[in-house]
CSV table of C-alpha atoms in Angstrom, one decimal:
chain,number,residue,atom,x,y,z
A,1,UNK,CA,-17.1,108.8,240.6
A,2,UNK,CA,-16.8,112.1,241.9
A,3,UNK,CA,-17.9,114.9,240.2
A,4,UNK,CA,-14.6,116.6,240.0
A,5,UNK,CA,-13.2,113.9,238.4
A,6,UNK,CA,-15.3,114.4,235.3
A,7,UNK,CA,-13.5,117.7,234.6
A,8,UNK,CA,-9.9,116.0,234.8
A,9,UNK,CA,-9.5,112.5,233.5
A,10,UNK,CA,-12.7,110.5,233.4
A,11,UNK,CA,-11.2,107.5,232.4
A,12,UNK,CA,-7.5,106.3,231.8
A,13,UNK,CA,-8.6,104.8,228.3
A,14,UNK,CA,-12.0,106.4,227.2
A,15,UNK,CA,-10.3,107.6,223.7
A,16,UNK,CA,-9.8,103.8,223.0
A,17,UNK,CA,-13.2,102.4,224.2
A,18,UNK,CA,-15.0,105.1,222.4
A,19,UNK,CA,-12.8,104.2,219.2
A,20,UNK,CA,-13.7,100.4,219.6
A,21,UNK,CA,-17.4,101.4,219.7
A,22,UNK,CA,-17.1,103.3,216.8
A,23,UNK,CA,-15.6,100.4,214.9
A,24,UNK,CA,-18.3,97.9,215.9
A,25,UNK,CA,-21.0,100.4,214.9
A,26,UNK,CA,-19.8,100.3,211.5
A,27,UNK,CA,-19.2,96.7,211.1
A,28,UNK,CA,-22.9,96.4,212.2
A,29,UNK,CA,-26.5,96.9,210.1
A,30,UNK,CA,-29.9,97.2,211.2
A,31,UNK,CA,-30.4,93.4,211.0
A,32,UNK,CA,-28.6,92.9,214.3
A,33,UNK,CA,-31.7,94.6,216.2
A,34,UNK,CA,-34.3,94.7,213.7
A,35,UNK,CA,-36.8,97.6,214.2
A,36,UNK,CA,-39.4,96.7,216.6
A,37,UNK,CA,-40.9,99.9,218.4
A,38,UNK,CA,-42.5,98.0,221.3
A,39,UNK,CA,-39.2,96.7,222.0
A,40,UNK,CA,-37.4,99.9,221.6
A,41,UNK,CA,-40.0,101.7,224.0
A,42,UNK,CA,-39.7,99.1,226.6
A,43,UNK,CA,-35.7,99.1,226.6
A,44,UNK,CA,-35.9,103.1,227.2
A,45,UNK,CA,-38.9,103.1,229.6
A,46,UNK,CA,-37.2,104.9,232.6
A,47,UNK,CA,-38.4,108.4,233.6
A,48,UNK,CA,-36.6,108.7,237.1
A,49,UNK,CA,-33.6,111.1,236.8
A,50,UNK,CA,-30.1,109.1,237.5
A,51,UNK,CA,-28.4,110.1,240.6
A,52,UNK,CA,-25.3,110.5,238.6
A,53,UNK,CA,-23.2,107.9,240.7
A,54,UNK,CA,-22.7,105.4,237.8
A,55,UNK,CA,-19.3,104.6,237.0
A,56,UNK,CA,-17.8,105.4,233.6
A,57,UNK,CA,-17.1,102.1,232.7
A,58,UNK,CA,-20.8,100.9,233.3
A,59,UNK,CA,-22.0,103.9,231.1
A,60,UNK,CA,-19.6,102.6,228.3
A,61,UNK,CA,-21.6,99.4,228.7
A,62,UNK,CA,-25.0,101.1,228.3
A,63,UNK,CA,-23.8,102.6,225.0
A,64,UNK,CA,-22.6,99.2,223.8
A,65,UNK,CA,-26.2,98.1,224.4
A,66,UNK,CA,-27.4,101.1,222.5
A,67,UNK,CA,-25.6,100.7,219.4
A,68,UNK,CA,-27.3,97.7,217.9
A,69,UNK,CA,-30.7,99.7,217.5
A,70,UNK,CA,-29.1,103.0,216.1
A,71,UNK,CA,-29.6,103.6,212.2
A,72,UNK,CA,-26.6,102.3,210.6
A,73,UNK,CA,-26.3,105.2,208.3
A,74,UNK,CA,-22.8,104.5,206.9
A,75,UNK,CA,-23.8,100.9,205.8
A,76,UNK,CA,-23.1,100.6,201.7
A,77,UNK,CA,-26.4,99.1,201.8
A,78,UNK,CA,-28.4,101.9,203.6
A,79,UNK,CA,-29.3,104.3,200.5
A,80,UNK,CA,-32.4,105.7,201.8
A,81,UNK,CA,-31.8,109.2,203.1
A,82,UNK,CA,-29.5,112.3,202.7
A,83,UNK,CA,-27.2,112.1,205.5
A,84,UNK,CA,-23.5,111.1,204.5
A,85,UNK,CA,-21.1,108.8,206.1
A,86,UNK,CA,-18.3,110.8,207.9
A,87,UNK,CA,-14.6,110.7,207.1
A,88,UNK,CA,-12.6,109.3,210.0
A,89,UNK,CA,-11.0,112.5,211.0
A,90,UNK,CA,-14.5,113.7,211.9
A,91,UNK,CA,-14.6,111.8,215.6
A,92,UNK,CA,-11.4,113.4,216.9
A,93,UNK,CA,-12.1,116.9,215.3
A,94,UNK,CA,-15.6,116.7,216.9
A,95,UNK,CA,-14.0,116.0,220.3
A,96,UNK,CA,-11.7,119.0,219.9
A,97,UNK,CA,-14.4,121.2,219.0
A,98,UNK,CA,-17.0,120.0,221.7
A,99,UNK,CA,-14.1,120.5,224.6
A,100,UNK,CA,-13.3,124.2,222.9
A,101,UNK,CA,-17.0,125.0,223.2
A,102,UNK,CA,-16.6,128.1,221.2
A,103,UNK,CA,-19.8,130.5,220.3
A,104,UNK,CA,-19.8,132.0,217.4
A,105,UNK,CA,-22.9,134.1,217.7
A,106,UNK,CA,-20.1,136.5,219.6
A,107,UNK,CA,-16.5,137.5,218.5
A,108,UNK,CA,-15.6,137.5,222.5
A,109,UNK,CA,-16.8,134.0,222.9
A,110,UNK,CA,-15.0,132.4,219.7
A,111,UNK,CA,-12.4,135.0,218.9
A,112,UNK,CA,-10.5,133.6,215.8
A,113,UNK,CA,-13.2,131.2,215.2
A,114,UNK,CA,-15.5,134.2,214.2
A,115,UNK,CA,-13.3,135.0,211.5
A,116,UNK,CA,-12.7,131.2,210.4
A,117,UNK,CA,-16.6,131.3,210.0
A,118,UNK,CA,-16.1,134.2,207.4
A,119,UNK,CA,-13.7,132.7,205.7
A,120,UNK,CA,-15.5,129.2,205.2
A,121,UNK,CA,-18.3,131.2,204.1
A,122,UNK,CA,-16.5,133.1,201.7
A,123,UNK,CA,-15.1,130.0,200.0
A,124,UNK,CA,-18.6,128.6,199.6
A,125,UNK,CA,-20.0,132.0,198.2
A,126,UNK,CA,-17.1,131.8,195.6
A,127,UNK,CA,-18.1,128.4,194.8
A,128,UNK,CA,-21.8,129.8,194.3
A,129,UNK,CA,-21.5,133.1,192.8
A,130,UNK,CA,-18.1,133.2,191.5
A,131,UNK,CA,-17.1,136.9,192.0
A,132,UNK,CA,-13.6,138.5,191.9
A,133,UNK,CA,-10.7,138.1,194.5
A,134,UNK,CA,-11.2,141.9,195.1
A,135,UNK,CA,-14.7,141.1,196.1
A,136,UNK,CA,-13.9,138.7,198.5
A,137,UNK,CA,-10.8,141.5,199.9
A,138,UNK,CA,-13.3,143.9,200.5
A,139,UNK,CA,-16.4,141.8,202.0
A,140,UNK,CA,-15.0,138.8,203.8
A,141,UNK,CA,-14.2,140.2,207.0
A,142,UNK,CA,-16.1,143.6,206.3
A,143,UNK,CA,-17.9,145.0,209.8
A,144,UNK,CA,-21.6,145.4,208.4
A,145,UNK,CA,-21.8,143.2,205.9
A,146,UNK,CA,-22.0,139.5,205.6
A,147,UNK,CA,-21.5,136.9,202.6
A,148,UNK,CA,-23.8,134.6,204.5
A,149,UNK,CA,-24.5,133.1,207.8
A,150,UNK,CA,-23.9,129.6,209.7
A,151,UNK,CA,-27.1,128.0,210.7
A,152,UNK,CA,-28.1,124.4,212.5
A,153,UNK,CA,-29.3,123.1,208.9
A,154,UNK,CA,-31.2,123.7,205.4
A,155,UNK,CA,-34.7,124.5,207.3
A,156,UNK,CA,-33.1,127.5,209.5
A,157,UNK,CA,-31.2,128.6,206.2
A,158,UNK,CA,-34.5,128.7,204.4
A,159,UNK,CA,-36.5,130.6,206.8
A,160,UNK,CA,-34.0,132.9,207.3
A,161,UNK,CA,-34.3,133.6,203.7
A,162,UNK,CA,-37.7,134.5,203.9
A,163,UNK,CA,-37.3,136.5,206.9
A,164,UNK,CA,-34.9,138.3,204.7
A,165,UNK,CA,-37.0,138.3,201.8
A,166,UNK,CA,-39.8,139.5,203.8
A,167,UNK,CA,-38.3,142.2,205.6
A,168,UNK,CA,-36.7,143.7,202.1
A,169,UNK,CA,-40.2,143.4,200.4
A,170,UNK,CA,-42.3,145.3,203.1
A,171,UNK,CA,-40.3,145.7,206.6
A,172,UNK,CA,-41.3,143.7,209.6
A,173,UNK,CA,-44.8,145.1,210.1
A,174,UNK,CA,-47.1,143.1,208.2
A,175,UNK,CA,-50.1,145.4,209.2
A,176,UNK,CA,-48.5,148.0,207.1
A,177,UNK,CA,-49.2,146.2,203.9
A,178,UNK,CA,-52.8,146.8,204.5
A,179,UNK,CA,-52.4,150.5,204.2
A,180,UNK,CA,-51.0,150.2,201.0
A,181,UNK,CA,-53.7,148.2,199.8
A,182,UNK,CA,-52.2,144.4,200.0
A,183,UNK,CA,-54.2,141.7,201.3
A,184,UNK,CA,-51.3,139.6,202.4
A,185,UNK,CA,-48.0,138.1,201.2
A,186,UNK,CA,-47.0,134.8,199.2
A,187,UNK,CA,-44.1,132.9,197.9
A,188,UNK,CA,-44.0,130.9,194.8
A,189,UNK,CA,-42.3,127.8,193.9
A,190,UNK,CA,-43.1,124.4,192.7
A,191,UNK,CA,-44.9,121.6,194.2
A,192,UNK,CA,-41.8,119.8,195.1
A,193,UNK,CA,-40.3,122.8,197.4
A,194,UNK,CA,-39.4,121.7,200.8
A,195,UNK,CA,-41.8,121.6,203.6
A,196,UNK,CA,-39.3,124.1,205.6
A,197,UNK,CA,-41.2,126.8,203.7
A,198,UNK,CA,-44.4,126.0,205.0
A,199,UNK,CA,-42.7,126.4,208.2
A,200,UNK,CA,-41.2,129.7,207.7
A,201,UNK,CA,-44.2,131.3,206.3
A,202,UNK,CA,-46.4,130.1,209.4
A,203,UNK,CA,-43.6,131.6,211.7
A,204,UNK,CA,-43.9,135.1,209.9
A,205,UNK,CA,-47.7,135.0,210.3
A,206,UNK,CA,-48.6,134.6,206.8
A,207,UNK,CA,-50.3,131.2,207.0
A,208,UNK,CA,-50.7,128.0,204.8
A,209,UNK,CA,-52.2,129.7,202.0
A,210,UNK,CA,-49.2,132.2,201.4
A,211,UNK,CA,-47.2,129.2,200.3
A,212,UNK,CA,-48.4,128.8,196.4
A,213,UNK,CA,-46.8,125.4,195.1
A,214,UNK,CA,-47.2,125.1,191.5
A,215,UNK,CA,-47.5,122.2,189.0
A,216,UNK,CA,-44.1,120.6,187.6
A,217,UNK,CA,-43.4,119.4,184.0
A,218,UNK,CA,-42.5,116.0,183.0
A,219,UNK,CA,-38.9,116.4,184.3
A,220,UNK,CA,-40.2,117.3,187.6
A,221,UNK,CA,-39.1,121.2,187.0
A,222,UNK,CA,-41.4,123.9,188.0
A,223,UNK,CA,-43.6,124.9,185.0
A,224,UNK,CA,-43.2,128.4,183.9
A,225,UNK,CA,-46.3,128.9,182.1
A,226,UNK,CA,-47.9,128.2,185.8
A,227,UNK,CA,-45.5,130.8,187.4
A,228,UNK,CA,-46.5,133.3,185.0
A,229,UNK,CA,-50.3,132.7,185.8
A,230,UNK,CA,-49.8,132.6,189.5
A,231,UNK,CA,-48.0,135.9,189.5
A,232,UNK,CA,-50.8,137.6,187.1
A,233,UNK,CA,-53.5,135.9,190.0
A,234,UNK,CA,-51.6,137.6,192.9
A,235,UNK,CA,-51.6,140.8,191.5
A,236,UNK,CA,-55.3,140.4,191.1
A,237,UNK,CA,-55.9,139.4,194.4
A,238,UNK,CA,-53.8,142.3,195.7
A,239,UNK,CA,-51.3,139.5,197.1
A,240,UNK,CA,-47.7,140.8,197.5
A,241,UNK,CA,-45.1,138.0,196.0
A,242,UNK,CA,-42.0,138.5,198.2
A,243,UNK,CA,-40.0,135.4,196.7
A,244,UNK,CA,-39.8,133.1,194.1
A,245,UNK,CA,-38.1,129.8,195.4
A,246,UNK,CA,-36.1,127.6,193.1
A,247,UNK,CA,-34.9,124.1,194.2
A,248,UNK,CA,-31.7,122.7,192.8
A,249,UNK,CA,-32.1,119.2,193.9
A,250,UNK,CA,-35.5,118.5,194.8
A,251,UNK,CA,-35.6,115.6,197.7
A,252,UNK,CA,-38.0,113.4,195.6
A,253,UNK,CA,-36.3,113.3,192.3
A,254,UNK,CA,-33.0,115.6,192.7
A,255,UNK,CA,-34.7,117.8,189.7
A,256,UNK,CA,-33.5,121.2,189.3
A,257,UNK,CA,-36.0,124.1,188.3
A,258,UNK,CA,-35.2,126.4,185.4
A,259,UNK,CA,-33.3,128.8,187.7
A,260,UNK,CA,-32.1,131.1,184.7
A,261,UNK,CA,-35.6,131.6,183.7
A,262,UNK,CA,-36.8,132.1,187.3
A,263,UNK,CA,-33.9,134.5,187.9
A,264,UNK,CA,-35.2,136.8,184.8
A,265,UNK,CA,-38.6,136.8,186.0
A,266,UNK,CA,-37.7,137.9,189.5
A,267,UNK,CA,-35.5,140.9,188.1
A,268,UNK,CA,-38.5,141.9,186.5
A,269,UNK,CA,-41.1,141.6,188.9
A,270,UNK,CA,-38.7,143.1,191.4
A,271,UNK,CA,-39.0,140.1,193.7
A,272,UNK,CA,-36.5,138.2,196.1
A,273,UNK,CA,-35.1,135.0,194.4
A,274,UNK,CA,-34.1,132.6,196.5
A,275,UNK,CA,-32.5,129.0,195.7
A,276,UNK,CA,-32.7,126.2,198.0
A,277,UNK,CA,-29.4,124.1,196.9
A,278,UNK,CA,-29.4,122.2,200.3
A,279,UNK,CA,-29.0,119.1,198.1
A,280,UNK,CA,-27.6,119.9,194.8
A,281,UNK,CA,-25.1,123.0,195.6
A,282,UNK,CA,-22.1,120.8,195.9
A,283,UNK,CA,-22.5,120.0,192.2
A,284,UNK,CA,-20.9,122.9,191.3
A,285,UNK,CA,-17.3,121.4,192.3
A,286,UNK,CA,-17.9,119.0,189.2
A,287,UNK,CA,-16.7,120.6,186.1
A,288,UNK,CA,-18.7,118.0,184.4
A,289,UNK,CA,-22.1,118.6,186.4
A,290,UNK,CA,-21.7,122.3,187.1
A,291,UNK,CA,-23.9,123.4,184.0
A,292,UNK,CA,-26.7,121.6,185.6
A,293,UNK,CA,-26.7,124.6,188.4
A,294,UNK,CA,-26.6,127.2,185.8
A,295,UNK,CA,-28.7,130.4,187.1
A,296,UNK,CA,-28.1,129.6,190.6
A,297,UNK,CA,-25.6,132.3,190.5
A,298,UNK,CA,-28.3,134.8,189.9
A,299,UNK,CA,-30.2,134.2,193.0
A,300,UNK,CA,-30.3,136.8,196.1
A,301,UNK,CA,-29.8,133.8,198.6
A,302,UNK,CA,-28.7,130.4,198.4
A,303,UNK,CA,-29.2,127.5,200.8
A,304,UNK,CA,-26.7,124.9,201.6
A,305,UNK,CA,-26.6,121.6,203.9
A,306,UNK,CA,-23.1,120.6,205.1
A,307,UNK,CA,-24.6,117.3,206.3
A,308,UNK,CA,-25.5,116.2,203.0
A,309,UNK,CA,-23.0,116.4,200.1
A,310,UNK,CA,-20.2,118.3,201.6
A,311,UNK,CA,-19.8,115.3,204.2
A,312,UNK,CA,-19.7,117.2,207.5
A,313,UNK,CA,-21.8,116.5,210.7
A,314,UNK,CA,-25.3,117.3,211.1
A,315,UNK,CA,-26.2,120.7,212.4
A,316,UNK,CA,-23.8,122.5,209.6
A,317,UNK,CA,-26.3,124.6,207.3
A,318,UNK,CA,-25.5,127.8,205.4
A,319,UNK,CA,-27.3,130.6,203.8
A,320,UNK,CA,-25.1,132.6,201.2
A,321,UNK,CA,-26.1,136.2,200.3
A,322,UNK,CA,-25.2,137.2,196.5
A,323,UNK,CA,-25.0,140.9,197.9
A,324,UNK,CA,-23.1,141.2,201.2
A,325,UNK,CA,-25.3,144.2,202.6
A,326,UNK,CA,-28.3,141.9,202.3
A,327,UNK,CA,-28.2,140.6,205.8
A,328,UNK,CA,-28.3,144.0,207.1
A,329,UNK,CA,-32.7,143.3,206.5
A,330,UNK,CA,-32.7,141.5,209.6
A,331,UNK,CA,-29.9,142.9,211.7
A,332,UNK,CA,-30.6,142.7,215.4
A,333,UNK,CA,-28.4,143.8,218.6
A,334,UNK,CA,-28.5,143.5,222.6
A,335,UNK,CA,-26.6,145.8,224.9
A,336,UNK,CA,-25.3,143.0,227.0
A,337,UNK,CA,-24.0,140.8,224.0
A,338,UNK,CA,-24.6,141.7,220.3
A,339,UNK,CA,-23.3,145.3,219.8
A,340,UNK,CA,-23.7,147.5,216.7
A,341,UNK,CA,-19.9,148.1,216.6
A,342,UNK,CA,-19.2,144.6,217.1
A,343,UNK,CA,-17.8,142.1,214.1
A,344,UNK,CA,-20.4,139.6,215.7
A,345,UNK,CA,-22.2,137.1,213.1
A,346,UNK,CA,-25.1,136.9,215.9
A,347,UNK,CA,-26.2,140.0,214.7
A,348,UNK,CA,-27.5,138.5,211.3
A,349,UNK,CA,-28.5,135.0,212.8
A,350,UNK,CA,-32.0,133.5,213.7
A,351,UNK,CA,-30.4,131.3,216.4
A,352,UNK,CA,-28.5,132.8,219.1
A,353,UNK,CA,-25.8,130.2,220.6
A,354,UNK,CA,-24.8,127.7,218.3
A,355,UNK,CA,-21.6,125.5,217.8
A,356,UNK,CA,-18.5,126.4,215.9
A,357,UNK,CA,-19.3,124.1,213.2
A,358,UNK,CA,-17.3,126.0,210.6
A,359,UNK,CA,-14.3,124.2,211.9
A,360,UNK,CA,-15.8,121.0,210.3
A,361,UNK,CA,-16.2,122.8,206.7
A,362,UNK,CA,-12.4,124.4,207.3
A,363,UNK,CA,-11.1,120.7,207.7
A,364,UNK,CA,-13.2,119.2,204.8
A,365,UNK,CA,-12.0,122.0,202.5
A,366,UNK,CA,-8.3,121.3,203.4
A,367,UNK,CA,-8.6,117.3,203.5
A,368,UNK,CA,-11.1,116.7,200.8
A,369,UNK,CA,-10.9,119.9,198.6
A,370,UNK,CA,-12.4,121.0,195.0
A,371,UNK,CA,-10.9,117.9,193.6
A,372,UNK,CA,-12.0,115.4,196.0
A,373,UNK,CA,-15.4,116.8,196.3
A,374,UNK,CA,-15.5,116.7,192.2
A,375,UNK,CA,-14.7,113.2,192.4
A,376,UNK,CA,-17.3,112.2,195.0
A,377,UNK,CA,-19.8,114.1,192.9
A,378,UNK,CA,-19.1,112.4,189.9
A,379,UNK,CA,-18.9,108.7,191.3
A,380,UNK,CA,-22.2,109.1,193.1
A,381,UNK,CA,-24.0,110.4,190.1
A,382,UNK,CA,-22.5,107.9,187.7
A,383,UNK,CA,-23.8,105.2,190.5
A,384,UNK,CA,-27.2,106.8,190.2
A,385,UNK,CA,-27.2,106.2,186.7
A,386,UNK,CA,-25.8,102.4,186.9
A,387,UNK,CA,-29.0,101.8,189.6
A,388,UNK,CA,-31.1,103.8,186.8
A,389,UNK,CA,-29.9,101.4,184.3
A,390,UNK,CA,-30.4,98.1,186.5
A,391,UNK,CA,-33.7,99.3,187.3
A,392,UNK,CA,-35.1,99.9,183.6
A,393,UNK,CA,-33.5,96.5,182.5
A,394,UNK,CA,-35.4,94.6,185.2
A,395,UNK,CA,-39.5,93.9,184.5
A,396,UNK,CA,-39.8,93.8,188.5
A,397,UNK,CA,-39.0,97.7,188.7
A,398,UNK,CA,-40.2,100.8,187.2
A,399,UNK,CA,-37.8,103.8,187.0
A,400,UNK,CA,-40.0,107.0,187.7
A,401,UNK,CA,-37.8,109.6,186.3
A,402,UNK,CA,-34.3,109.7,184.9
A,403,UNK,CA,-31.8,110.4,187.4
A,404,UNK,CA,-30.5,114.2,187.2
A,405,UNK,CA,-28.1,114.3,190.1
A,406,UNK,CA,-27.9,111.1,192.6
A,407,UNK,CA,-31.5,110.5,193.7
A,408,UNK,CA,-33.4,108.0,192.4
A,409,UNK,CA,-37.4,107.3,192.4
A,410,UNK,CA,-38.5,104.0,191.3
A,411,UNK,CA,-41.2,101.4,192.5
A,412,UNK,CA,-41.2,97.7,192.3
A,413,UNK,CA,-44.2,96.1,190.5
A,414,UNK,CA,-45.8,92.9,191.8
A,415,UNK,CA,-45.7,89.9,189.7
A,416,UNK,CA,-49.2,89.6,188.7
A,417,UNK,CA,-48.8,93.4,187.0
A,418,UNK,CA,-45.1,92.9,185.4
A,419,UNK,CA,-45.2,93.7,181.7
A,420,UNK,CA,-48.9,94.9,181.7
A,421,UNK,CA,-50.3,98.3,181.2
A,422,UNK,CA,-50.8,100.0,184.3
A,423,UNK,CA,-54.3,102.3,185.4
A,424,UNK,CA,-55.2,103.9,188.1
A,425,UNK,CA,-56.9,100.7,189.7
A,426,UNK,CA,-53.3,98.8,189.2
A,427,UNK,CA,-51.5,101.9,190.8
A,428,UNK,CA,-53.7,101.4,194.1
A,429,UNK,CA,-52.5,97.8,194.2
A,430,UNK,CA,-48.7,99.1,193.5
A,431,UNK,CA,-48.8,101.7,196.1
A,432,UNK,CA,-49.9,99.3,198.7
A,433,UNK,CA,-47.3,96.7,197.7
A,434,UNK,CA,-44.5,99.5,197.8
A,435,UNK,CA,-45.3,100.6,201.3
A,436,UNK,CA,-45.3,96.9,202.5
A,437,UNK,CA,-42.2,96.4,200.8
A,438,UNK,CA,-40.4,99.2,202.1
A,439,UNK,CA,-41.3,98.6,205.8
A,440,UNK,CA,-40.6,95.0,205.3
A,441,UNK,CA,-37.0,95.8,204.1
A,442,UNK,CA,-36.4,98.6,206.8
A,443,UNK,CA,-37.7,96.0,209.3
A,444,UNK,CA,-35.2,93.4,208.2
A,445,UNK,CA,-32.2,95.6,208.4
A,446,UNK,CA,-29.9,94.4,205.5
A,447,UNK,CA,-30.8,97.0,203.0
A,448,UNK,CA,-32.9,100.5,203.1
A,449,UNK,CA,-34.3,102.6,200.9
A,450,UNK,CA,-36.9,105.6,201.9
A,451,UNK,CA,-40.4,105.9,200.4
A,452,UNK,CA,-42.2,109.1,199.1
A,453,UNK,CA,-45.8,109.8,197.4
A,454,UNK,CA,-45.7,112.2,194.5
A,455,UNK,CA,-48.0,112.3,191.3
A,456,UNK,CA,-45.9,111.8,188.0
A,457,UNK,CA,-46.7,112.9,184.7
A,458,UNK,CA,-47.2,109.9,182.9
A,459,UNK,CA,-50.2,108.9,185.2
A,460,UNK,CA,-51.8,112.3,185.8
A,461,UNK,CA,-52.4,113.6,189.2
A,462,UNK,CA,-52.9,110.1,191.0
A,463,UNK,CA,-50.5,109.9,194.0
A,464,UNK,CA,-48.0,107.2,193.6
A,465,UNK,CA,-46.1,105.6,196.4
A,466,UNK,CA,-42.3,105.8,195.1
A,467,UNK,CA,-39.5,104.1,196.3
A,468,UNK,CA,-36.5,106.7,197.0
A,469,UNK,CA,-32.5,105.8,196.8
A,470,UNK,CA,-29.6,108.1,197.4
A,471,UNK,CA,-26.5,107.5,196.3
A,472,UNK,CA,-24.2,109.4,198.7
A,473,UNK,CA,-22.2,106.9,200.3
A,474,UNK,CA,-18.6,106.5,198.6
A,475,UNK,CA,-18.4,103.2,199.9
A,476,UNK,CA,-21.4,101.8,197.8
A,477,UNK,CA,-20.4,99.4,194.8
A,478,UNK,CA,-22.3,97.8,192.4
A,479,UNK,CA,-22.8,94.6,194.2
A,480,UNK,CA,-24.6,96.5,197.1
A,481,UNK,CA,-27.0,97.9,194.4
A,482,UNK,CA,-27.5,94.7,192.9
A,483,UNK,CA,-27.9,92.9,196.6
A,484,UNK,CA,-30.5,95.6,197.7
A,485,UNK,CA,-32.7,95.3,194.4
A,486,UNK,CA,-32.6,91.2,194.6
A,487,UNK,CA,-33.5,91.3,198.2
A,488,UNK,CA,-36.5,93.7,197.0
A,489,UNK,CA,-37.5,91.1,194.3
A,490,UNK,CA,-37.3,88.4,196.8
A,491,UNK,CA,-39.4,90.5,199.6
A,492,UNK,CA,-41.7,91.0,196.8
A,493,UNK,CA,-42.6,87.7,195.9
A,494,UNK,CA,-43.5,87.0,199.9
A,495,UNK,CA,-45.5,90.1,200.2
A,496,UNK,CA,-47.5,89.7,196.8
A,497,UNK,CA,-48.7,86.3,198.2
A,498,UNK,CA,-50.0,88.3,201.3
A,499,UNK,CA,-51.5,90.8,199.7
A,500,UNK,CA,-52.6,89.5,196.4
A,501,UNK,CA,-53.1,85.7,197.0
A,502,UNK,CA,-55.6,85.1,194.4
A,503,UNK,CA,-53.4,86.7,191.8
A,504,UNK,CA,-49.7,85.5,192.6
């Protein structure tokens, strides 16, 4: 194929072929090509650059061969991660977005889409902070203000929040702190904070010790007495606390920190309050569950992540600012592109060039809308409670925390320990058992849950291996949950014989 042809009409029925590939993919699960690292690396081991002469039909066959080995996230028995299946319209919309190739870093390279991005951020700002219409009339399209920024995901949103907090607290010169008598900076949050905060503080030059991870209570929420103690400790050490981090939906348990109390403490101390609601923020769409997020509206900044419960593609994160002037703390300009007099969102973003993914949000808001999101949230949360009930009713499992949102942490108990008191020695066996079980289920590919390692109050500080189920896919039904748990019990009998032959 000639190079010029690729820019005109590369294949007379390319759309039809791609649609067939997508349909075939959605009818598979991982068991069609079980995970085998050596096999995968053997399949993809050619380091030579292709000459570019492959016919498009041949490349489509290459894609067809790759599909069985890709994670089948849309399977209703795939309940392990926080990546949502996408509505059917997304494929065609992504085609349009890719071919438009707009760059909302700068108004000149995206024009109207720059303002659509601002409108989408305003809709989310109103969901989170609930200001009056006059507020949005004044600030949605204000030149030297921003209700938030789009990012490539929750990690960059959290890093941007730390950048803002640092600049608000002490400017961009950490050396100046020493002249004021400070020995360093820190952020405070629970031990369940996302690891992006470690990355952010490292990038700010503050080091690992600047992330102070504090104990949680029996509900996996930040312990307020520990927070007060650490604030006093930082003051004694001459460590300047630049932010308190509250989590609205921890990645392990879906738990929510005591946000109203943290907001009050942040105001008292004059400290930036950031809420990482990458997972739990869309809970606000549901009138039934919105009270769980009480206090989020008092945050200075809030992270959301669209590829989770907003059902839009990867690469669609948001950082929202309660005060529109806040983003001025990180404003940057460039004479060739991002000028001070412009409306360019690139003045406020850590990333430069990026896709106009606000178009995905705009489509979701109009096609799913507030009522659709409320229904999805409530049905997913109800499914988590159903799964929790099934786990609690079966001695082969142990529920580690009652579900707050739509995440479940639990573990399988090997047959010889079911119904018995569990001590530290038993937990070591259960850890090994659950690691082997999760790997075996993942390898076979019919069902999937992920795993984590956390201490749980009832067992003290001993690290426990926990299985982690995510109820995000609207296609999941009771029979899928039962099939997943039944498979774990069946595999558990086999693994128990392998690990504990004398006890099983």
